[in-house]
Amino acid sequence: MIKLSDRLQKIADFIEPGESIADIGTDHGFLPIALWERGRSPHVILSDINAGPLEKARANINKYFPEKQFDLRIGSGIQTLKPAEVEAIVIAGMGGLLIAEILGDDLPKSKSYRKLILQPRNAQDKLRLWLFENGFAIEEEVLVREGKYLCEIIMAVPAGFGRNAGPEEIRPDRCIRSDDIDFEISPILFAKKDPLLVEFIENKIRIERKVHAAIKAKAVRDKTEMLRKSEERMELLQKMRKRSGINECKDE
Ligand SMILES: C[S@@+](CC[C@H](N)C(=O)[O-])C[C@H]1O[C@@H](n2cnc3c(N)ncnc32)[C@H](O)[C@@H]1O
């Protein structure tokens, strides 16, 4: 059986048995091949904008399942799919802004899929904000370690269609207290007490300390405002670090 990395396994865990999927930006194709192999997804689509990555996927198919005809497609984002053609879309390992661009390219089509599993490599806050502003609800999130990085996996649905649909729907807007930070560190990670949340926040604190030291060392005259902003952010992160064992959304 194909062994998935912890990151790809966490993504695979979001797929319910019987759900069809399209893996957009599939590259090596391991995720859809493994989902099919495990009998979890009866129909998988492997899609990529570049021929090179699709060749990698084809080589993996030939190595593991040469008899099976997989559905490989070339093109940008969801342009290779018909509306509602699959139940779940996976877009993993790309920048958050590119993921938003792919989904925004055809919003009604993006909303025709019941579930989006997204793993942005950066600009995660911008992607969450984009989802919120464009009528998606974030249902679930999880952190997963990959080498020295902690990856954020987001499961979103068209708003009003999720299992938490209605007044109890968990979405960023419901939990907003301090503007931007809730898009950067998801309230869902607090609510579910994600085991990697403390480390995730501590990483951000470490980075902010470096930013603060770099501003101090800078040979510019007026750095007061920059230092103030950095200190404010540090204070906020420290508060979040303290609260990271508490179910904030429910208790407030
Ligand atoms: C870093 S790989 C990620 C591979 C895999 N999804 C994973 O998470 O391990 C990113 C892939 O996205 C593809 N890609 C980039 N922009 C794309 C777009 N607009 N539409 C489809 N695929 C795209 C690239 O060709 C590349 O194969």
PDB file of N, CA, C and O in Angstrom, residues 5-39:
ATOM      1  N   SER A   5       2.754  10.655   3.358  1.00  0.00           N
ATOM      2  CA  SER A   5       3.392  11.469   4.405  1.00  0.00           C
ATOM      3  C   SER A   5       2.314  11.856   5.412  1.00  0.00           C
ATOM      4  O   SER A   5       1.107  11.779   5.116  1.00  0.00           O
ATOM      5  N   ASP A   6       2.737  12.280   6.614  1.00  0.00           N
ATOM      6  CA  ASP A   6       1.742  12.686   7.626  1.00  0.00           C
ATOM      7  C   ASP A   6       0.826  13.782   7.082  1.00  0.00           C
ATOM      8  O   ASP A   6      -0.377  13.793   7.339  1.00  0.00           O
ATOM      9  N   ARG A   7       1.418  14.710   6.305  1.00  0.00           N
ATOM     10  CA  ARG A   7       0.616  15.819   5.757  1.00  0.00           C
ATOM     11  C   ARG A   7      -0.451  15.287   4.802  1.00  0.00           C
ATOM     12  O   ARG A   7      -1.637  15.616   4.936  1.00  0.00           O
ATOM     13  N   LEU A   8      -0.032  14.448   3.867  1.00  0.00           N
ATOM     14  CA  LEU A   8      -1.011  13.936   2.901  1.00  0.00           C
ATOM     15  C   LEU A   8      -2.016  13.015   3.592  1.00  0.00           C
ATOM     16  O   LEU A   8      -3.193  12.976   3.219  1.00  0.00           O
ATOM     17  N   GLN A   9      -1.565  12.303   4.631  1.00  0.00           N
ATOM     18  CA  GLN A   9      -2.495  11.421   5.361  1.00  0.00           C
ATOM     19  C   GLN A   9      -3.588  12.237   6.050  1.00  0.00           C
ATOM     20  O   GLN A   9      -4.763  11.877   6.024  1.00  0.00           O
ATOM     21  N   LYS A  10      -3.184  13.381   6.654  1.00  0.00           N
ATOM     22  CA  LYS A  10      -4.192  14.238   7.320  1.00  0.00           C
ATOM     23  C   LYS A  10      -5.205  14.761   6.298  1.00  0.00           C
ATOM     24  O   LYS A  10      -6.391  14.881   6.586  1.00  0.00           O
ATOM     25  N   ILE A  11      -4.698  15.092   5.112  1.00  0.00           N
ATOM     26  CA  ILE A  11      -5.615  15.559   4.059  1.00  0.00           C
ATOM     27  C   ILE A  11      -6.554  14.411   3.683  1.00  0.00           C
ATOM     28  O   ILE A  11      -7.773  14.590   3.592  1.00  0.00           O
ATOM     29  N   ALA A  12      -5.980  13.218   3.518  1.00  0.00           N
ATOM     30  CA  ALA A  12      -6.786  12.041   3.146  1.00  0.00           C
ATOM     31  C   ALA A  12      -7.864  11.764   4.206  1.00  0.00           C
ATOM     32  O   ALA A  12      -8.982  11.344   3.870  1.00  0.00           O
ATOM     33  N   ASP A  13      -7.542  12.021   5.475  1.00  0.00           N
ATOM     34  CA  ASP A  13      -8.503  11.753   6.563  1.00  0.00           C
ATOM     35  C   ASP A  13      -9.787  12.582   6.423  1.00  0.00           C
ATOM     36  O   ASP A  13     -10.812  12.234   7.003  1.00  0.00           O
ATOM     37  N   PHE A  14      -9.703  13.696   5.695  1.00  0.00           N
ATOM     38  CA  PHE A  14     -10.900  14.529   5.513  1.00  0.00           C
ATOM     39  C   PHE A  14     -11.870  13.949   4.484  1.00  0.00           C
ATOM     40  O   PHE A  14     -12.992  14.426   4.347  1.00  0.00           O
ATOM     41  N   ILE A  15     -11.402  12.973   3.734  1.00  0.00           N
ATOM     42  CA  ILE A  15     -12.272  12.390   2.698  1.00  0.00           C
ATOM     43  C   ILE A  15     -13.072  11.245   3.303  1.00  0.00           C
ATOM     44  O   ILE A  15     -12.506  10.304   3.853  1.00  0.00           O
ATOM     45  N   GLU A  16     -14.375  11.340   3.201  1.00  0.00           N
ATOM     46  CA  GLU A  16     -15.260  10.274   3.717  1.00  0.00           C
ATOM     47  C   GLU A  16     -15.281   9.124   2.717  1.00  0.00           C
ATOM     48  O   GLU A  16     -15.161   9.363   1.503  1.00  0.00           O
ATOM     49  N   PRO A  17     -15.474   7.896   3.210  1.00  0.00           N
ATOM     50  CA  PRO A  17     -15.551   6.764   2.282  1.00  0.00           C
ATOM     51  C   PRO A  17     -16.626   7.019   1.218  1.00  0.00           C
ATOM     52  O   PRO A  17     -17.725   7.479   1.528  1.00  0.00           O
ATOM     53  N   GLY A  18     -16.262   6.756  -0.024  1.00  0.00           N
ATOM     54  CA  GLY A  18     -17.228   6.906  -1.120  1.00  0.00           C
ATOM     55  C   GLY A  18     -17.183   8.255  -1.798  1.00  0.00           C
ATOM     56  O   GLY A  18     -17.814   8.444  -2.844  1.00  0.00           O
ATOM     57  N   GLU A  19     -16.450   9.214  -1.224  1.00  0.00           N
ATOM     58  CA  GLU A  19     -16.413  10.558  -1.827  1.00  0.00           C
ATOM     59  C   GLU A  19     -15.466  10.591  -3.022  1.00  0.00           C
ATOM     60  O   GLU A  19     -14.333  10.119  -2.937  1.00  0.00           O
ATOM     61  N   SER A  20     -15.947  11.183  -4.111  1.00  0.00           N
ATOM     62  CA  SER A  20     -15.078  11.363  -5.269  1.00  0.00           C
ATOM     63  C   SER A  20     -14.273  12.641  -5.052  1.00  0.00           C
ATOM     64  O   SER A  20     -14.760  13.588  -4.407  1.00  0.00           O
ATOM     65  N   ILE A  21     -13.055  12.663  -5.582  1.00  0.00           N
ATOM     66  CA  ILE A  21     -12.216  13.863  -5.384  1.00  0.00           C
ATOM     67  C   ILE A  21     -11.494  14.281  -6.661  1.00  0.00           C
ATOM     68  O   ILE A  21     -11.224  13.467  -7.536  1.00  0.00           O
ATOM     69  N   ALA A  22     -11.161  15.576  -6.702  1.00  0.00           N
ATOM     70  CA  ALA A  22     -10.227  16.075  -7.715  1.00  0.00           C
ATOM     71  C   ALA A  22      -9.073  16.707  -6.960  1.00  0.00           C
ATOM     72  O   ALA A  22      -9.292  17.531  -6.058  1.00  0.00           O
ATOM     73  N   ASP A  23      -7.866  16.286  -7.283  1.00  0.00           N
ATOM     74  CA  ASP A  23      -6.670  16.849  -6.650  1.00  0.00           C
ATOM     75  C   ASP A  23      -6.066  17.854  -7.622  1.00  0.00           C
ATOM     76  O   ASP A  23      -5.501  17.483  -8.658  1.00  0.00           O
ATOM     77  N   ILE A  24      -6.249  19.124  -7.279  1.00  0.00           N
ATOM     78  CA  ILE A  24      -5.798  20.205  -8.168  1.00  0.00           C
ATOM     79  C   ILE A  24      -4.347  20.553  -7.812  1.00  0.00           C
ATOM     80  O   ILE A  24      -4.062  20.888  -6.662  1.00  0.00           O
ATOM     81  N   GLY A  25      -3.452  20.483  -8.780  1.00  0.00           N
ATOM     82  CA  GLY A  25      -2.016  20.649  -8.500  1.00  0.00           C
ATOM     83  C   GLY A  25      -1.499  19.358  -7.905  1.00  0.00           C
ATOM     84  O   GLY A  25      -0.825  19.327  -6.887  1.00  0.00           O
ATOM     85  N   THR A  26      -1.803  18.268  -8.577  1.00  0.00           N
ATOM     86  CA  THR A  26      -1.575  16.933  -7.986  1.00  0.00           C
ATOM     87  C   THR A  26      -0.096  16.561  -7.936  1.00  0.00           C
ATOM     88  O   THR A  26       0.328  15.798  -7.086  1.00  0.00           O
ATOM     89  N   ASP A  27       0.692  17.062  -8.890  1.00  0.00           N
ATOM     90  CA  ASP A  27       2.134  16.780  -8.962  1.00  0.00           C
ATOM     91  C   ASP A  27       2.379  15.260  -9.012  1.00  0.00           C
ATOM     92  O   ASP A  27       1.982  14.611  -9.964  1.00  0.00           O
ATOM     93  N   HIS A  28       2.959  14.705  -7.959  1.00  0.00           N
ATOM     94  CA  HIS A  28       3.283  13.260  -7.903  1.00  0.00           C
ATOM     95  C   HIS A  28       2.044  12.364  -7.902  1.00  0.00           C
ATOM     96  O   HIS A  28       2.139  11.173  -8.179  1.00  0.00           O
ATOM     97  N   GLY A  29       0.896  12.924  -7.556  1.00  0.00           N
ATOM     98  CA  GLY A  29      -0.368  12.173  -7.592  1.00  0.00           C
ATOM     99  C   GLY A  29      -0.573  11.188  -6.445  1.00  0.00           C
ATOM    100  O   GLY A  29      -1.548  10.423  -6.445  1.00  0.00           O
ATOM    101  N   PHE A  30       0.297  11.231  -5.436  1.00  0.00           N
ATOM    102  CA  PHE A  30       0.205  10.205  -4.378  1.00  0.00           C
ATOM    103  C   PHE A  30      -1.144  10.202  -3.661  1.00  0.00           C
ATOM    104  O   PHE A  30      -1.690   9.140  -3.355  1.00  0.00           O
ATOM    105  N   LEU A  31      -1.660  11.390  -3.384  1.00  0.00           N
ATOM    106  CA  LEU A  31      -2.908  11.454  -2.613  1.00  0.00           C
ATOM    107  C   LEU A  31      -4.073  10.760  -3.328  1.00  0.00           C
ATOM    108  O   LEU A  31      -4.674   9.828  -2.770  1.00  0.00           O
ATOM    109  N   PRO A  32      -4.390  11.165  -4.580  1.00  0.00           N
ATOM    110  CA  PRO A  32      -5.519  10.486  -5.234  1.00  0.00           C
ATOM    111  C   PRO A  32      -5.260   9.004  -5.504  1.00  0.00           C
ATOM    112  O   PRO A  32      -6.186   8.187  -5.377  1.00  0.00           O
ATOM    113  N   ILE A  33      -4.000   8.666  -5.834  1.00  0.00           N
ATOM    114  CA  ILE A  33      -3.717   7.248  -6.098  1.00  0.00           C
ATOM    115  C   ILE A  33      -3.978   6.441  -4.813  1.00  0.00           C
ATOM    116  O   ILE A  33      -4.636   5.390  -4.840  1.00  0.00           O
ATOM    117  N   ALA A  34      -3.506   6.973  -3.670  1.00  0.00           N
ATOM    118  CA  ALA A  34      -3.681   6.254  -2.403  1.00  0.00           C
ATOM    119  C   ALA A  34      -5.159   6.193  -1.996  1.00  0.00           C
ATOM    120  O   ALA A  34      -5.628   5.167  -1.488  1.00  0.00           O
ATOM    121  N   LEU A  35      -5.902   7.274  -2.249  1.00  0.00           N
ATOM    122  CA  LEU A  35      -7.335   7.271  -1.882  1.00  0.00           C
ATOM    123  C   LEU A  35      -8.098   6.219  -2.688  1.00  0.00           C
ATOM    124  O   LEU A  35      -9.006   5.561  -2.188  1.00  0.00           O
ATOM    125  N   TRP A  36      -7.704   6.090  -3.951  1.00  0.00           N
ATOM    126  CA  TRP A  36      -8.348   5.059  -4.782  1.00  0.00           C
ATOM    127  C   TRP A  36      -7.914   3.664  -4.308  1.00  0.00           C
ATOM    128  O   TRP A  36      -8.752   2.776  -4.125  1.00  0.00           O
ATOM    129  N   GLU A  37      -6.592   3.515  -4.067  1.00  0.00           N
ATOM    130  CA  GLU A  37      -6.061   2.205  -3.661  1.00  0.00           C
ATOM    131  C   GLU A  37      -6.744   1.700  -2.382  1.00  0.00           C
ATOM    132  O   GLU A  37      -7.038   0.514  -2.245  1.00  0.00           O
ATOM    133  N   ARG A  38      -7.004   2.631  -1.457  1.00  0.00           N
ATOM    134  CA  ARG A  38      -7.608   2.231  -0.178  1.00  0.00           C
ATOM    135  C   ARG A  38      -9.118   2.020  -0.287  1.00  0.00           C
ATOM    136  O   ARG A  38      -9.789   1.731   0.702  1.00  0.00           O
ATOM    137  N   GLY A  39      -9.635   2.256  -1.460  1.00  0.00           N
ATOM    138  CA  GLY A  39     -11.066   2.064  -1.670  1.00  0.00           C
ATOM    139  C   GLY A  39     -11.897   3.180  -1.064  1.00  0.00           C
ATOM    140  O   GLY A  39     -13.114   3.074  -0.936  1.00  0.00           O
TER     141      GLY A  39
END
